[in-house]
Coordinates of C-alpha atoms and ligand atoms in Angstrom, one line a residue:
M1 CA -25.2 9.6 0.5
T2 CA -27.8 12.4 0.6
G3 CA -29.3 10.7 3.6
F4 CA -26.9 12.3 6.1
I5 CA -28.0 15.8 4.9
S6 CA -31.2 15.2 6.8
T7 CA -29.1 15.6 10.0
R8 CA -30.5 19.1 10.1
A9 CA -30.9 21.8 12.8
G10 CA -32.1 20.5 16.1
V11 CA -31.3 16.9 15.5
S12 CA -28.6 14.8 17.0
S13 CA -26.8 12.1 15.1
T14 CA -24.5 9.3 16.3
W15 CA -22.3 7.1 14.4
R16 CA -19.2 5.0 14.9
E17 CA -15.7 6.0 14.0
P18 CA -13.0 3.4 14.2
G19 CA -12.6 2.8 18.0
R20 CA -14.9 5.5 19.3
W21 CA -18.4 6.9 19.2
Q22 CA -19.2 10.5 18.1
T23 CA -22.3 12.5 18.5
I24 CA -23.0 15.5 16.4
R25 CA -25.2 18.3 17.8
S26 CA -26.1 20.4 14.8
S27 CA -26.0 24.1 15.1
R28 CA -29.2 26.1 14.5
S29 CA -28.2 26.9 10.9
G30 CA -27.0 23.3 10.3
G31 CA -23.9 24.6 8.7
R32 CA -21.4 23.4 11.2
C33 CA -23.1 20.0 11.3
Y34 CA -22.9 19.8 7.5
F35 CA -19.1 20.3 7.3
R36 CA -18.5 17.9 10.2
C37 CA -20.7 15.3 8.5
R38 CA -18.9 15.7 5.2
R39 CA -15.5 15.3 6.9
Q40 CA -16.6 12.1 8.6
F41 CA -18.0 10.8 5.3
H42 CA -14.7 11.5 3.5
L43 CA -12.8 9.7 6.3
W44 CA -15.0 6.7 5.8
A45 CA -14.8 6.8 2.0
R46 CA -11.0 7.0 2.1
R47 CA -10.7 4.1 4.6
D48 CA -13.0 2.0 2.4
A49 CA -11.1 2.9 -0.7
K50 CA -7.9 1.6 1.0
A51 CA -9.4 -1.7 2.0
P52 CA -11.9 -2.6 -0.7
G53 CA -14.6 -5.0 0.4
K54 CA -13.8 -4.3 4.1
S55 CA -16.1 -1.5 4.9
A56 CA -17.8 -1.5 8.3
A57 CA -21.1 -2.4 6.6
R58 CA -19.5 -5.5 5.1
E59 CA -18.0 -6.6 8.4
P60 CA -20.7 -7.5 10.9
V61 CA -20.0 -6.5 14.6
S62 CA -19.2 -9.8 16.3
N63 CA -20.8 -9.1 19.7
S64 CA -23.2 -11.7 20.9
T65 CA -26.0 -9.5 22.2
G66 CA -28.7 -8.3 19.9
E67 CA -28.6 -4.6 20.5
A68 CA -24.8 -4.3 20.7
N69 CA -24.8 -6.3 17.5
A70 CA -27.0 -3.8 15.7
L71 CA -25.8 -2.6 12.3
K72 CA -24.3 0.9 12.6
P73 CA -23.9 2.6 9.3
P74 CA -20.3 3.7 8.7
V75 CA -21.4 7.0 7.3
P76 CA -23.1 9.8 9.3
Y77 CA -26.3 8.5 7.8
G78 CA -29.2 10.6 9.0
S79 CA -32.3 10.1 6.8
M80 CA -35.8 9.5 8.0
L81 CA -34.6 7.3 10.9
E82 CA -32.6 10.1 12.5
R83 CA -35.3 12.7 11.9
E84 CA -38.0 10.6 13.5
R85 CA -36.2 10.5 16.8
K86 CA -37.1 14.1 17.3
E87 CA -39.8 15.9 15.3
R88 CA -41.4 19.1 16.2
P89 CA -45.0 20.1 15.2
G90 CA -45.6 23.4 13.5
S91 CA -47.7 25.1 11.0
A92 CA -47.9 23.6 7.5
G93 CA -46.1 26.5 6.0
I94 CA -43.0 26.1 8.2
L95 CA -43.1 22.3 7.9
G96 CA -43.3 22.5 4.1
L97 CA -40.6 25.1 3.9
R98 CA -38.3 23.1 6.1
N99 CA -38.7 20.0 4.0
F100 CA -38.2 22.1 0.8
V101 CA -34.9 23.4 2.2
R102 CA -33.8 20.0 3.4
E103 CA -34.5 18.3 0.0
S104 CA -33.0 21.1 -2.0
R105 CA -29.8 20.8 -0.1
A106 CA -29.9 17.0 -0.7
I107 CA -30.3 17.5 -4.4
A108 CA -27.4 20.1 -4.5
L109 CA -25.1 17.8 -2.6
D110 CA -26.0 14.8 -4.7
L111 CA -25.1 16.8 -7.9
Y112 CA -21.8 17.8 -6.3
D113 CA -20.9 14.3 -5.4
K114 CA -21.8 13.1 -8.9
L115 CA -19.4 15.6 -10.4
R116 CA -16.7 14.3 -8.0
G117 CA -17.4 10.7 -9.1
I118 CA -18.1 9.2 -5.7
D119 CA -18.8 5.5 -5.9
E120 CA -22.4 4.9 -5.0
S121 CA -21.9 1.1 -4.5
R122 CA -19.6 1.8 -1.5
R123 CA -22.4 3.5 0.4
L124 CA -25.5 2.1 2.1
P125 CA -27.5 0.4 0.9
G126 CA -25.2 -0.6 -2.0
A127 CA -22.4 -1.5 0.4
L128 CA -24.5 -4.4 1.8
A129 CA -24.1 -6.1 -1.6
L130 CA -27.6 -7.7 -1.5
T131 CA -29.5 -8.8 -4.6
L132 CA -33.0 -9.5 -5.8
D133 CA -33.9 -11.4 -9.0
D134 CA -37.1 -9.8 -10.4
A135 CA -37.7 -12.7 -12.8
A136 CA -37.6 -15.2 -9.8
V137 CA -40.2 -13.1 -7.9
N138 CA -42.5 -13.2 -11.0
E139 CA -42.0 -16.9 -11.2
R140 CA -43.0 -17.3 -7.5
E141 CA -46.2 -15.2 -8.2
K142 CA -47.0 -17.4 -11.2
R143 CA -46.7 -20.5 -9.1
R144 CA -48.8 -19.1 -6.4
D145 CA -51.5 -18.1 -8.9
E146 CA -51.5 -21.6 -10.5
L147 CA -52.2 -23.0 -7.0
T148 CA -54.7 -20.5 -5.8
G149 CA -55.9 -18.4 -8.8
Y150 CA -55.6 -15.3 -6.6
L151 CA -54.4 -13.2 -9.5
S152 CA -56.2 -14.7 -12.5
N153 CA -59.5 -14.6 -10.5
A154 CA -59.0 -11.0 -9.3
P155 CA -61.3 -8.3 -10.7
W156 CA -59.6 -6.4 -13.6
I157 CA -59.9 -3.1 -11.7
S158 CA -57.5 -4.6 -9.1
R159 CA -55.4 -6.6 -11.5
V160 CA -54.5 -4.0 -14.1
P161 CA -53.1 -1.4 -11.7
Y162 CA -51.4 -4.2 -9.8
E163 CA -49.6 -5.4 -12.9
I164 CA -48.6 -1.8 -13.8
A165 CA -47.2 -1.2 -10.3
C166 CA -45.1 -4.4 -10.4
R167 CA -43.6 -3.7 -13.7
F168 CA -42.8 -0.2 -12.6
L169 CA -41.0 -1.5 -9.5
D170 CA -39.0 -3.9 -11.6
W171 CA -37.9 -1.0 -13.9
A172 CA -37.3 1.7 -11.2
F173 CA -35.4 -0.5 -8.7
T174 CA -33.4 -2.9 -10.7
D175 CA -30.5 -4.3 -8.6
R176 CA -31.5 -2.0 -5.7
P177 CA -33.5 -4.3 -3.3
I178 CA -33.3 -2.2 -0.1
A179 CA -34.4 0.9 -1.9
R180 CA -37.2 -1.1 -3.5
F181 CA -38.3 -2.4 -0.1
W182 CA -38.2 1.1 1.3
F183 CA -40.4 2.4 -1.5
L184 CA -42.8 -0.6 -1.1
E185 CA -43.1 0.0 2.7
T186 CA -43.7 3.7 2.2
V187 CA -46.5 3.0 -0.2
A188 CA -47.8 0.0 1.9
R189 CA -48.9 2.3 4.6
M190 CA -51.2 4.2 2.3
P191 CA -54.1 1.7 2.3
Y192 CA -54.3 1.8 6.1
F193 CA -54.2 5.6 6.1
S194 CA -57.0 5.7 3.6
Y195 CA -59.1 3.0 5.4
L196 CA -58.7 4.9 8.7
S197 CA -59.7 8.2 7.1
V198 CA -62.9 6.8 5.6
L199 CA -63.8 4.9 8.8
H200 CA -63.3 8.1 10.8
L201 CA -65.6 9.9 8.3
Y202 CA -68.3 7.3 8.6
E203 CA -68.2 7.5 12.4
T204 CA -68.5 11.2 12.2
F205 CA -71.6 10.9 10.0
N206 CA -72.9 8.2 12.3
W207 CA -73.1 5.8 9.4
L208 CA -70.8 3.0 10.7
H209 CA -69.2 2.4 14.0
L210 CA -66.3 -0.1 13.7
A211 CA -63.6 1.2 16.0
E212 CA -62.2 -2.4 16.3
L213 CA -61.6 -2.4 12.5
R214 CA -59.9 1.0 12.9
R215 CA -57.7 -0.5 15.6
T216 CA -56.8 -3.4 13.4
H217 CA -55.8 -1.1 10.5
F218 CA -53.8 1.1 12.9
A219 CA -52.0 -2.0 14.1
E220 CA -51.1 -2.9 10.5
E221 CA -50.0 0.7 9.8
W222 CA -47.9 0.7 12.9
N223 CA -46.3 -2.6 11.7
E224 CA -45.6 -1.2 8.3
L225 CA -44.1 1.9 9.8
H226 CA -41.5 -0.3 11.6
H227 CA -40.7 -2.1 8.4
L228 CA -40.1 1.3 6.8
L229 CA -37.8 2.4 9.7
I230 CA -35.8 -0.8 9.3
M231 CA -35.4 -0.1 5.5
S232 CA -34.5 3.4 6.3
A233 CA -31.8 2.3 8.8
L234 CA -30.4 0.2 5.9
G235 CA -30.1 3.2 3.7
G236 CA -33.2 2.6 1.6
D237 CA -34.1 6.2 1.4
A238 CA -30.6 7.5 0.8
K239 CA -31.5 8.9 -2.7
W240 CA -33.6 12.0 -2.9
S241 CA -35.1 10.8 -6.2
D242 CA -36.5 7.7 -4.5
R243 CA -37.9 9.8 -1.7
F244 CA -39.5 12.2 -4.3
L245 CA -41.0 9.3 -6.2
A246 CA -42.3 7.5 -3.1
Y247 CA -43.9 10.4 -1.4
H248 CA -45.6 11.8 -4.5
L249 CA -46.9 8.5 -5.7
S250 CA -48.1 7.8 -2.1
I251 CA -50.3 10.9 -2.2
I252 CA -51.9 9.8 -5.4
Y253 CA -52.3 6.2 -4.2
Y254 CA -53.8 7.4 -0.9
W255 CA -56.6 9.3 -2.7
L256 CA -57.3 6.6 -5.2
L257 CA -57.8 4.2 -2.3
V258 CA -60.0 6.6 -0.4
V259 CA -62.3 6.7 -3.5
M260 CA -62.1 3.0 -4.0
Y261 CA -62.9 2.3 -0.3
I262 CA -65.9 4.6 -0.5
V263 CA -67.2 2.8 -3.6
S264 CA -66.3 -0.7 -2.5
P265 CA -64.3 -1.7 0.6
R266 CA -64.1 -5.3 -0.7
L267 CA -62.5 -4.1 -4.0
S268 CA -60.0 -2.0 -2.1
Y269 CA -59.1 -4.8 0.3
N270 CA -58.6 -7.1 -2.7
F271 CA -56.2 -4.7 -4.3
S272 CA -54.2 -4.5 -1.0
E273 CA -54.3 -8.3 -0.8
L274 CA -52.5 -8.5 -4.2
L275 CA -49.8 -6.1 -3.1
E276 CA -49.3 -7.8 0.3
K277 CA -48.9 -11.1 -1.5
H278 CA -46.4 -9.5 -3.8
A279 CA -44.5 -8.3 -0.7
V280 CA -44.5 -11.9 0.7
D281 CA -43.1 -13.3 -2.5
T282 CA -40.5 -10.5 -2.9
Y283 CA -39.2 -10.9 0.7
E284 CA -39.2 -14.7 0.3
Q285 CA -37.1 -14.5 -2.8
F286 CA -34.8 -12.0 -1.2
L287 CA -34.3 -14.3 1.9
T288 CA -33.5 -17.3 -0.4
E289 CA -31.1 -15.4 -2.6
N290 CA -29.1 -13.7 0.2
E291 CA -29.4 -16.2 3.1
H292 CA -25.7 -16.5 3.8
R293 CA -25.0 -12.8 3.5
L294 CA -28.0 -11.8 5.6
K295 CA -27.0 -14.3 8.4
A296 CA -23.5 -12.7 8.5
L297 CA -24.8 -9.1 8.9
P298 CA -26.2 -7.7 12.2
A299 CA -29.7 -6.3 12.3
P300 CA -30.3 -2.5 12.7
A301 CA -31.1 -1.4 16.3
I302 CA -34.6 -0.5 15.4
A303 CA -35.4 -4.1 14.3
V304 CA -33.8 -5.6 17.4
R305 CA -35.8 -3.3 19.7
Y306 CA -39.0 -3.5 17.8
Y307 CA -39.2 -7.3 17.7
A308 CA -37.9 -7.6 21.3
N309 CA -40.4 -5.3 22.9
E310 CA -43.4 -4.9 20.6
V311 CA -46.3 -7.2 20.1
A312 CA -45.6 -7.2 16.4
Y313 CA -49.1 -7.6 15.3
T314 CA -52.3 -6.9 17.2
F315 CA -55.2 -8.7 15.6
Q316 CA -56.7 -10.7 18.4
A317 CA -60.3 -9.6 18.0
F318 CA -60.6 -10.4 14.3
G319 CA -58.3 -13.3 13.4
D320 CA -57.8 -14.9 10.0
E321 CA -60.4 -15.8 7.4
N322 CA -61.7 -18.6 9.7
G323 CA -62.2 -16.1 12.5
S324 CA -59.6 -17.5 14.8
A325 CA -57.0 -15.5 16.8
V326 CA -53.6 -15.4 15.2
E327 CA -50.0 -15.6 16.6
T328 CA -48.9 -12.1 17.6
S329 CA -45.3 -12.5 18.7
R330 CA -42.1 -12.8 16.6
P331 CA -38.8 -14.5 17.3
P332 CA -36.0 -12.2 18.6
V333 CA -33.8 -10.6 16.0
Q334 CA -30.0 -10.8 15.9
T335 CA -29.0 -11.0 12.3
L336 CA -30.4 -9.2 9.3
Y337 CA -31.8 -12.5 8.2
D338 CA -34.0 -12.6 11.4
A339 CA -35.2 -9.1 10.7
F340 CA -36.2 -9.9 7.1
L341 CA -37.8 -13.2 8.2
N342 CA -40.0 -11.4 10.7
I343 CA -40.9 -8.8 8.1
R344 CA -42.0 -11.6 5.8
L345 CA -44.1 -13.2 8.6
D346 CA -45.7 -9.8 9.2
E347 CA -46.6 -9.5 5.5
E348 CA -48.2 -12.9 5.6
E349 CA -50.3 -11.6 8.5
H350 CA -51.3 -8.6 6.4
V351 CA -52.4 -11.0 3.6
R352 CA -54.6 -12.9 6.0
T353 CA -56.1 -9.7 7.3
M354 CA -56.9 -8.4 3.8
E355 CA -58.5 -11.7 2.9
A356 CA -60.6 -11.6 6.1
C357 CA -61.7 -8.0 5.5
Q358 CA -63.3 -9.0 2.2
N359 CA -65.6 -11.3 4.2
Y360 CA -68.2 -8.8 5.5
D361 CA -69.7 -11.5 7.7
L362 CA -66.4 -11.5 9.6
V363 CA -66.2 -7.7 9.7
E364 CA -69.7 -7.6 11.0
R365 CA -68.4 -9.3 14.2
L366 CA -66.4 -6.3 15.0
T367 CA -67.8 -3.6 17.2
S368 CA -67.0 -0.2 18.6
S369 CA -65.4 -1.9 21.6
P370 CA -64.5 -5.5 22.5
Y371 CA -66.3 -4.9 25.8
L372 CA -69.6 -4.7 23.9
R373 CA -69.3 -8.4 23.1
E374 CA -70.1 -11.2 25.6
Q375 CA -66.8 -12.2 27.3
S376 CA -65.6 -15.7 27.6
P377 CA -63.8 -17.0 30.8
E378 CA -60.6 -17.1 28.8
D379 CA -60.7 -13.4 28.5
G380 CA -60.0 -13.1 32.2
V381 CA -63.2 -11.3 33.0
P382 CA -64.5 -11.8 36.6
A383 CA -67.7 -13.9 36.8
H384 CA -69.7 -11.1 38.5
A385 CA -68.7 -8.6 35.8
D386 CA -69.8 -11.0 33.1
K387 CA -73.1 -11.6 34.9
H388 CA -73.7 -7.9 35.1
A389 CA -73.0 -7.6 31.4
E390 CA -75.5 -10.4 30.6
E391 CA -78.2 -8.7 32.7
S392 CA -77.5 -5.4 30.9
S393 CA -77.7 -7.0 27.5
A394 CA -80.9 -8.8 28.5
D395 CA -82.4 -5.5 29.6
Q396 CA -81.3 -3.9 26.4
T397 CA -83.4 -6.4 24.4
G398 CA -86.5 -5.4 26.3
S399 CA -88.3 -2.1 25.6
R400 CA -90.3 0.0 28.0
A401 CA -90.5 -2.6 30.7
A402 CA -86.7 -2.9 30.8
W403 CA -86.3 0.8 31.0
N404 CA -88.7 0.9 33.9
R405 CA -86.9 -1.9 35.8
W406 CA -83.6 0.0 35.3
A407 CA -85.1 3.3 36.5
D408 CA -86.6 1.6 39.6
A409 CA -83.2 0.1 40.5
V410 CA -81.5 3.4 40.1
N411 CA -84.1 5.3 42.2
Q412 CA -83.9 2.7 45.0
A413 CA -80.1 2.9 45.0
G414 CA -80.4 6.7 45.2
R415 CA -82.7 6.6 48.3
R416 CA -80.6 4.0 50.1
P417 CA -78.3 5.8 52.7
G418 CA -74.6 5.3 52.0
P419 CA -72.2 3.9 54.5
D420 CA -71.5 6.3 57.4
T421 CA -67.8 6.8 57.2
R422 CA -67.6 9.6 59.7
S423 CA -67.8 7.4 62.8
E424 CA -65.1 5.1 61.3
D425 CA -62.9 8.1 60.8
A426 CA -63.5 9.3 64.4
D427 CA -62.6 5.8 65.7
Q428 CA -59.3 5.9 63.8
K429 CA -58.3 9.3 65.2
P430 CA -55.9 9.0 68.2
Ligands
LIG501 FE1 -44.4 -4.2 5.2
LIG502 FE1 -47.7 -5.3 4.4

């Protein structure tokens, strides 16, 4: 419920009332918006109370096209998704204060609603009535470990925090799968943030130049961001307490991973591999458990647009643990099942990447730019360009003689008169 409070000053929010669309343009103070939002919420809650089990979230929109079919929350649900449509940079003090006011208001309204006894299960994400069996997820992990030994063979420094994190998730998000996924996706971005930070630092120090690896990690982070936005659209961040927990634990996790990556990138990648495998198993169990329900619900607009327009995963240069390029496109999304299926496929890709990153021989193939490598005809590089690149690389292998040849060529080119364009211009004049 507290999600709609984020529809703060300067942000527009749209939702569907029975039979018509409404857009709220919040006033500078946000006060007018607040009262209008609350009125809309009460209308929705009353309608839902009259017809239990027939809320808009439970009834998928029956249009055939993807975007029109997108899930529209029945409440003026703002949250992160609405905010991220329009964010304004500013000094840290202003940004921090703005967030403090926003979250304080959310806490106050949450307390107010608790006193009024509002039924949480009728709001997103509870209204979607989706389930997740933690014991079944653990069983999947156990089976995977029996086959591959990925967990029992992991170093204790990865395994112990991993086990603690999994038990914590089971405890904190019992019977709340969407909130759990939102939390997981928030935390899942942290490894990529930390890898990027350390790689930037190494480039600044001139210790290591692996811009292609940075690009790969950015692609993964971009992908996780869209998973997060999808969970946000489903109401995963509706509770201020979940947001508080996720953001504060993420900061701690980020710094731990920075230190871990500085000490041993391999260890850090191994820990991320465990978490990504946990994500695959969790989404797999969720899809199995809720197949019929998910196929009846439309996907949020963000999922439809993202998988329709975006190359979901850019990892051409690196590939999997065998070094081959991997599939980058995803099937189009119409139902919520399609959206979660694509997310699960993305997570499998992250697993492959994390496994590949632990192989330094593979990482070594990456460079500061793909154009530093010899091009193959399949890359679409013109033959003369590739020949030039070969000559250049041959010259680079030589020493003084190569430099002299290069200097002679440049000097001769400088002495050569350029084409006389003046006479041509004169000819063209009437
Ligand atoms: Fe993810
Ligand atoms: Fe992931």
